[in-house]
Tab-separated table of C-alpha atoms in Angstrom:
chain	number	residue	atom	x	y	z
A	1	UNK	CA	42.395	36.427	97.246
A	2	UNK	CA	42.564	35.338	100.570
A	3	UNK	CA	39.850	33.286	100.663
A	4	UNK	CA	40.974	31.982	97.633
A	5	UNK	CA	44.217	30.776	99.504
A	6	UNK	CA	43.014	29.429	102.222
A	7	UNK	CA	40.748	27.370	100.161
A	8	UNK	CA	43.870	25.898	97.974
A	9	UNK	CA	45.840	25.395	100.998
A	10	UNK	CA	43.028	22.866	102.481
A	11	UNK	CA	41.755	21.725	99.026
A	12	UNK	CA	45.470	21.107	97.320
A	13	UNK	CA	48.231	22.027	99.225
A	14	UNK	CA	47.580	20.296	102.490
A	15	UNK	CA	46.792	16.753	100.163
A	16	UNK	CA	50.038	17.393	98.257
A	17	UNK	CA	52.450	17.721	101.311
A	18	UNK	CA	50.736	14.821	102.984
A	19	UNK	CA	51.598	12.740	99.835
A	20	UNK	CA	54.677	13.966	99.560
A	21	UNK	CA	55.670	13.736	103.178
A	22	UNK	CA	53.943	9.792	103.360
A	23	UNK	CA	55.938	8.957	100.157
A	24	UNK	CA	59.513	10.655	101.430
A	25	UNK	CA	58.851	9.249	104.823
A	26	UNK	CA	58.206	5.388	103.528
A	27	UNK	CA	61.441	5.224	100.977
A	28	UNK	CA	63.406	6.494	103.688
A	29	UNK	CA	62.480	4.433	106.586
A	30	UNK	CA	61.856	0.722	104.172
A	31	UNK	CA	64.608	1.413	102.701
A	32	UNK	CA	67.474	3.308	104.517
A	33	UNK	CA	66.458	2.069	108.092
A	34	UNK	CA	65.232	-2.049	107.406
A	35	UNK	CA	66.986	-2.570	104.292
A	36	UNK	CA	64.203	-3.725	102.339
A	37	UNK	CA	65.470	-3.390	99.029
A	38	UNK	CA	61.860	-3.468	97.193
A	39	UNK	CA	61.962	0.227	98.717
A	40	UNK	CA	65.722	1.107	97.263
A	41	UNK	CA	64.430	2.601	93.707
A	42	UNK	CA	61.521	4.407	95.969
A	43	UNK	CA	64.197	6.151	97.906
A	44	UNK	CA	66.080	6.662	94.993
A	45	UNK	CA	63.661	8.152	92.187
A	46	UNK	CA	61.141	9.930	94.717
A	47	UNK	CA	61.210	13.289	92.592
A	48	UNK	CA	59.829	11.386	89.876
A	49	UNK	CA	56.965	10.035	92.360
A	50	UNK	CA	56.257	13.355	93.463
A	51	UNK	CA	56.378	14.754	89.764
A	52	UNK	CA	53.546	12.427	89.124
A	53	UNK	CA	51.569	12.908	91.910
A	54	UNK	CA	51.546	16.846	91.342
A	55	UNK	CA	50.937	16.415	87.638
A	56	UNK	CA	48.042	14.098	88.502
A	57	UNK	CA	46.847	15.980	91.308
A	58	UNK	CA	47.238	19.535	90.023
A	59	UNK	CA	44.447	18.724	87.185
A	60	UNK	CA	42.252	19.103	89.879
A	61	UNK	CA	42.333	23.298	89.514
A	62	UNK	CA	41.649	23.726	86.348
A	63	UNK	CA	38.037	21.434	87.007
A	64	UNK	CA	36.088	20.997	90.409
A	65	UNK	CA	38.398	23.024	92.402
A	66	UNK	CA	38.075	26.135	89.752
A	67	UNK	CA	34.326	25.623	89.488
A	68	UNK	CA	33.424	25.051	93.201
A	69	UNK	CA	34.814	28.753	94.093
A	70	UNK	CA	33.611	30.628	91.268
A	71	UNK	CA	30.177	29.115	92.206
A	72	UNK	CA	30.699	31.339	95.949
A	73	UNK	CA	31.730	34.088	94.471
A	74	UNK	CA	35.253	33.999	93.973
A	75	UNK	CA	36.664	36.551	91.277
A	76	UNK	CA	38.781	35.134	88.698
A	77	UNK	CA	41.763	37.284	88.871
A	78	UNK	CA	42.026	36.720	92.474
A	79	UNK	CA	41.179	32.678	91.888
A	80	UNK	CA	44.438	32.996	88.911
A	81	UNK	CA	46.536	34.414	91.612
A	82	UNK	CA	45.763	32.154	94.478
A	83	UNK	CA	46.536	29.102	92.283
A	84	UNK	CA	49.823	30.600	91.171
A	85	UNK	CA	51.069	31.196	94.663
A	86	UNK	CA	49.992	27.975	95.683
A	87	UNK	CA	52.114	25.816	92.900
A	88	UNK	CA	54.569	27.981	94.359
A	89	UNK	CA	54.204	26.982	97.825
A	90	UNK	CA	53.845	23.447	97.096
A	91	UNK	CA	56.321	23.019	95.063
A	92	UNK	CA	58.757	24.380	98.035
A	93	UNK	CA	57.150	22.289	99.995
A	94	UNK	CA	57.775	19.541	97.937
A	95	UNK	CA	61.093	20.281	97.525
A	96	UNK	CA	62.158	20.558	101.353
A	97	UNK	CA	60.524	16.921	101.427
A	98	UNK	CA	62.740	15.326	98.534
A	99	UNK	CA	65.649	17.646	100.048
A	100	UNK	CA	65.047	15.830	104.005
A	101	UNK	CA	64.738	12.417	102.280
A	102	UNK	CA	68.323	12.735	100.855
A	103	UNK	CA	69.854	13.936	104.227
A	104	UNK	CA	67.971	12.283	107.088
A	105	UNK	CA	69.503	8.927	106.332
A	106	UNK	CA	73.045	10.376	106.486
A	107	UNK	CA	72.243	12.247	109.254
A	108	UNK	CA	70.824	9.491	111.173
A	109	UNK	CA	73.036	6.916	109.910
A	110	UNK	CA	70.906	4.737	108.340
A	111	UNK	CA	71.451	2.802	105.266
A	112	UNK	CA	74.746	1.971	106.040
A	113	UNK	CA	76.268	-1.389	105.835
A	114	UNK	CA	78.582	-2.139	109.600
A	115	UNK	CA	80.881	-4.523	108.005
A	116	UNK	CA	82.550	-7.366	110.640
A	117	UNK	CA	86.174	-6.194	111.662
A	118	UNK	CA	87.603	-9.347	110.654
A	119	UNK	CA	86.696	-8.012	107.259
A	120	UNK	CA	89.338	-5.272	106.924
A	121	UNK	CA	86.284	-2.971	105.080
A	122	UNK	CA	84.621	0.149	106.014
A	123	UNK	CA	80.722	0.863	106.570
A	124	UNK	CA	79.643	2.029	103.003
A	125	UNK	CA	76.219	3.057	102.061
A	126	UNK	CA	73.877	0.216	101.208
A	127	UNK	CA	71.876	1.958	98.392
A	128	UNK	CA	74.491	4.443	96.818
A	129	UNK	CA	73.281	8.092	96.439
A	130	UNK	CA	69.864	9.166	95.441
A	131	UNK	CA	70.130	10.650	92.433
A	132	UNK	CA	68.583	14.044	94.155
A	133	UNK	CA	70.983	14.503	96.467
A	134	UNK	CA	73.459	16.925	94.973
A	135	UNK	CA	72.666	20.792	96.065
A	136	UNK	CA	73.102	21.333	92.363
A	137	UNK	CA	70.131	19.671	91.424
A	138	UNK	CA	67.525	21.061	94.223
A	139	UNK	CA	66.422	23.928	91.794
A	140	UNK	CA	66.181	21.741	88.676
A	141	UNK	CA	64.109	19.356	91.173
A	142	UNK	CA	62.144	22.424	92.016
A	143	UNK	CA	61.066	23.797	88.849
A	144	UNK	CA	60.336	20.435	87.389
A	145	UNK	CA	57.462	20.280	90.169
A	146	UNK	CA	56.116	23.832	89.271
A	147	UNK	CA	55.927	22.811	85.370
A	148	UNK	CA	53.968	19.342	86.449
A	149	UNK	CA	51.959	21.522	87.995
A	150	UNK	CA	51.101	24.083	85.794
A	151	UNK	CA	51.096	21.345	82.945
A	152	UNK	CA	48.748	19.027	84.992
A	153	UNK	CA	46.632	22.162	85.347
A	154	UNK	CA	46.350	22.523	81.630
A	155	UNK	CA	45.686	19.619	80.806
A	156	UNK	CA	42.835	19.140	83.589
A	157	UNK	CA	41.038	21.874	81.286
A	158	UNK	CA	41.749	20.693	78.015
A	159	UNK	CA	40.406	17.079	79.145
A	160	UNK	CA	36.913	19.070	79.925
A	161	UNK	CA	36.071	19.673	76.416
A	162	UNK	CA	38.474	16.781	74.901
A	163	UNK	CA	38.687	13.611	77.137
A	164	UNK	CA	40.872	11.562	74.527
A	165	UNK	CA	43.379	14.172	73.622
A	166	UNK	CA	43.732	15.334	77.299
A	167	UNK	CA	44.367	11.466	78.319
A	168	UNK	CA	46.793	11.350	75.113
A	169	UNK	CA	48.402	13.924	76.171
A	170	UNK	CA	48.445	12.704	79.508
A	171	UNK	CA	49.980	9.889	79.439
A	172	UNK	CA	52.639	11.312	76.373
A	173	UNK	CA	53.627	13.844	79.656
A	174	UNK	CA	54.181	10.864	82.351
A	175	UNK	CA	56.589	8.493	79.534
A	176	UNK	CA	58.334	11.750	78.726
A	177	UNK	CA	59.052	13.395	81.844
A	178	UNK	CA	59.446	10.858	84.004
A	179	UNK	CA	62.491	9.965	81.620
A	180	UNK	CA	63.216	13.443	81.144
A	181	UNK	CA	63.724	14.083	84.877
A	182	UNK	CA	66.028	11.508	85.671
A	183	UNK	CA	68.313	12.219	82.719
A	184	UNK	CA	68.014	16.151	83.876
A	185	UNK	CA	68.117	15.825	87.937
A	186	UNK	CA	71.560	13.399	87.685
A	187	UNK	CA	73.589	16.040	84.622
A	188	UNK	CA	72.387	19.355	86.888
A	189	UNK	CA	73.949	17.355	90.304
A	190	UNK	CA	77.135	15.896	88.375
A	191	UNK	CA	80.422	17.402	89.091
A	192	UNK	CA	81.675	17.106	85.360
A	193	UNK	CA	81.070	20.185	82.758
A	194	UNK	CA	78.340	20.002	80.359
A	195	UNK	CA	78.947	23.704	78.790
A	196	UNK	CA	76.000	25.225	78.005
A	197	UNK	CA	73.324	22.295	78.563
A	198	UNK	CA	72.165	22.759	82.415
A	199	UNK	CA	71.360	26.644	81.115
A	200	UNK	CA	69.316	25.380	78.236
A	201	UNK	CA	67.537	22.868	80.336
A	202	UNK	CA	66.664	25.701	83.013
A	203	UNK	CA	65.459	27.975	80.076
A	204	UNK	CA	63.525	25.677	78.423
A	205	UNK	CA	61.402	24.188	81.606
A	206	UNK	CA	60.982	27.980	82.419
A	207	UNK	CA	59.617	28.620	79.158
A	208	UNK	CA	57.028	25.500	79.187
A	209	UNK	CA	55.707	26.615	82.727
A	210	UNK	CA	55.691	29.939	81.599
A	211	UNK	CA	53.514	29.293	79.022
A	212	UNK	CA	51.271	26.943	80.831
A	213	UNK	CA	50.322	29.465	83.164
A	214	UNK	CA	49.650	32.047	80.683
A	215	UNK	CA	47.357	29.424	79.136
A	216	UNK	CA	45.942	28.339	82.247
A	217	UNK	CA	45.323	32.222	83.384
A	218	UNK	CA	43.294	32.687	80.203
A	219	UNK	CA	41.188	29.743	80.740
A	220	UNK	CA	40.811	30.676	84.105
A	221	UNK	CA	39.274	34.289	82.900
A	222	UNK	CA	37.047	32.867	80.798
A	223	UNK	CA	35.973	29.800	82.610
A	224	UNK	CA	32.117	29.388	83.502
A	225	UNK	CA	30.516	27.477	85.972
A	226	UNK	CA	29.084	24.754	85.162
């Protein structure tokens, strides 16, 4: 299993937080620090970048990057396992890059307008708030990458045998979560009470990843190399 991880972490994991990191790093600095307001919705919807990119990206481990180690040797339980722990640890590391990309502006006090004295206003933000920026929303943020992950996966094997469902499918995934996780990310982070609907969301997104990866560990048993 080893092995196994240390091949994800160059093959996947090392791509993903590059992305991630490039992505975070551009929104913040175009548009906190020079005020180019092309870059405002960048800052602002970056989970829903990164939700993409993972989905996209994570299709890759259910095709070549499956095959390629079963073709050294690699046993399939220990493959399964590797790939779990590694949507976990990207997802993390993910997360820590959407989390730094809400606070490093504050912190460095960028994206704030100095207004002239004369003026009688106070600096205020330029942009508003990213709509990740509430503590309260972090885990939502978080599993939302480990079930674009694990449904990216899925979907990466189910476009092996069936190239136009998996691209249906594909594409039915990007219009539907991308909505999804706005709507989701700004109710979890709001101050006001929703009774029992940040619960259901949580147990429903659990349930879909959940079931992906008992999907995707069955195809993984079985797969062949081809």
């Amino acid at each position: 299993m080893t092995r196994c991880l240390r091949y994800y972490a160059w093959a996947y994991l090392g791509p993903m937080a590059g992305y991630a990191l490039l992505f975070g790093a551009a929104a913040a600095v175009f548009s906190q620090l020079l005020a180019v307001e092309f870059f405002d919705s960048y800052y602002q919807a970056l989970p829903i970048a990164i939700m993409v990119l993972l989905f996209v990206m994570s299709t890759t481990l259910s095709t070549y990057n499956l095959e390629l180690p079963l073709s050294m040797g690699a046993r399939r339980r220990d493959l399964y396992a590797a790939v779990l722990v590694t949507f976990l640890a990207t997802a993390l590391v993910c997360l820590a890059v959407t989390v730094l990309t809400a606070l490093v502006p504050e912190w460095l006090g960028w994206g704030v307008v100095a207004f002239p004295e004369f003026t009688g206003m106070d600096s205020a933000p330029r942009t508003g708030v990213p709509m990740y920026r509430p503590a309260a929303s972090w885990p939502m943020a978080g599993l939302f990458y480990l079930l674009s992950q694990a449904a990216g996966a899925c979907l990466g094997r189910v476009m092996t045998s069936h190239k136009v469902l998996g691209v249906i499918l594909m594409v039915l995934f990007w219009i539907l979560a991308s909505g999804l996780v706005a709507v989701v990310l700004i109710v979890s982070g709001m101050d006001l009470q929703f009774g029992p609907l940040v619960p259901i969301f949580y147990g429903v997104f659990a349930a879909l990843t959940l079931v992906c990866a008992l999907l995707l560990r069955r195809w993984v048993l079985q797969a062949t190399v081809r």
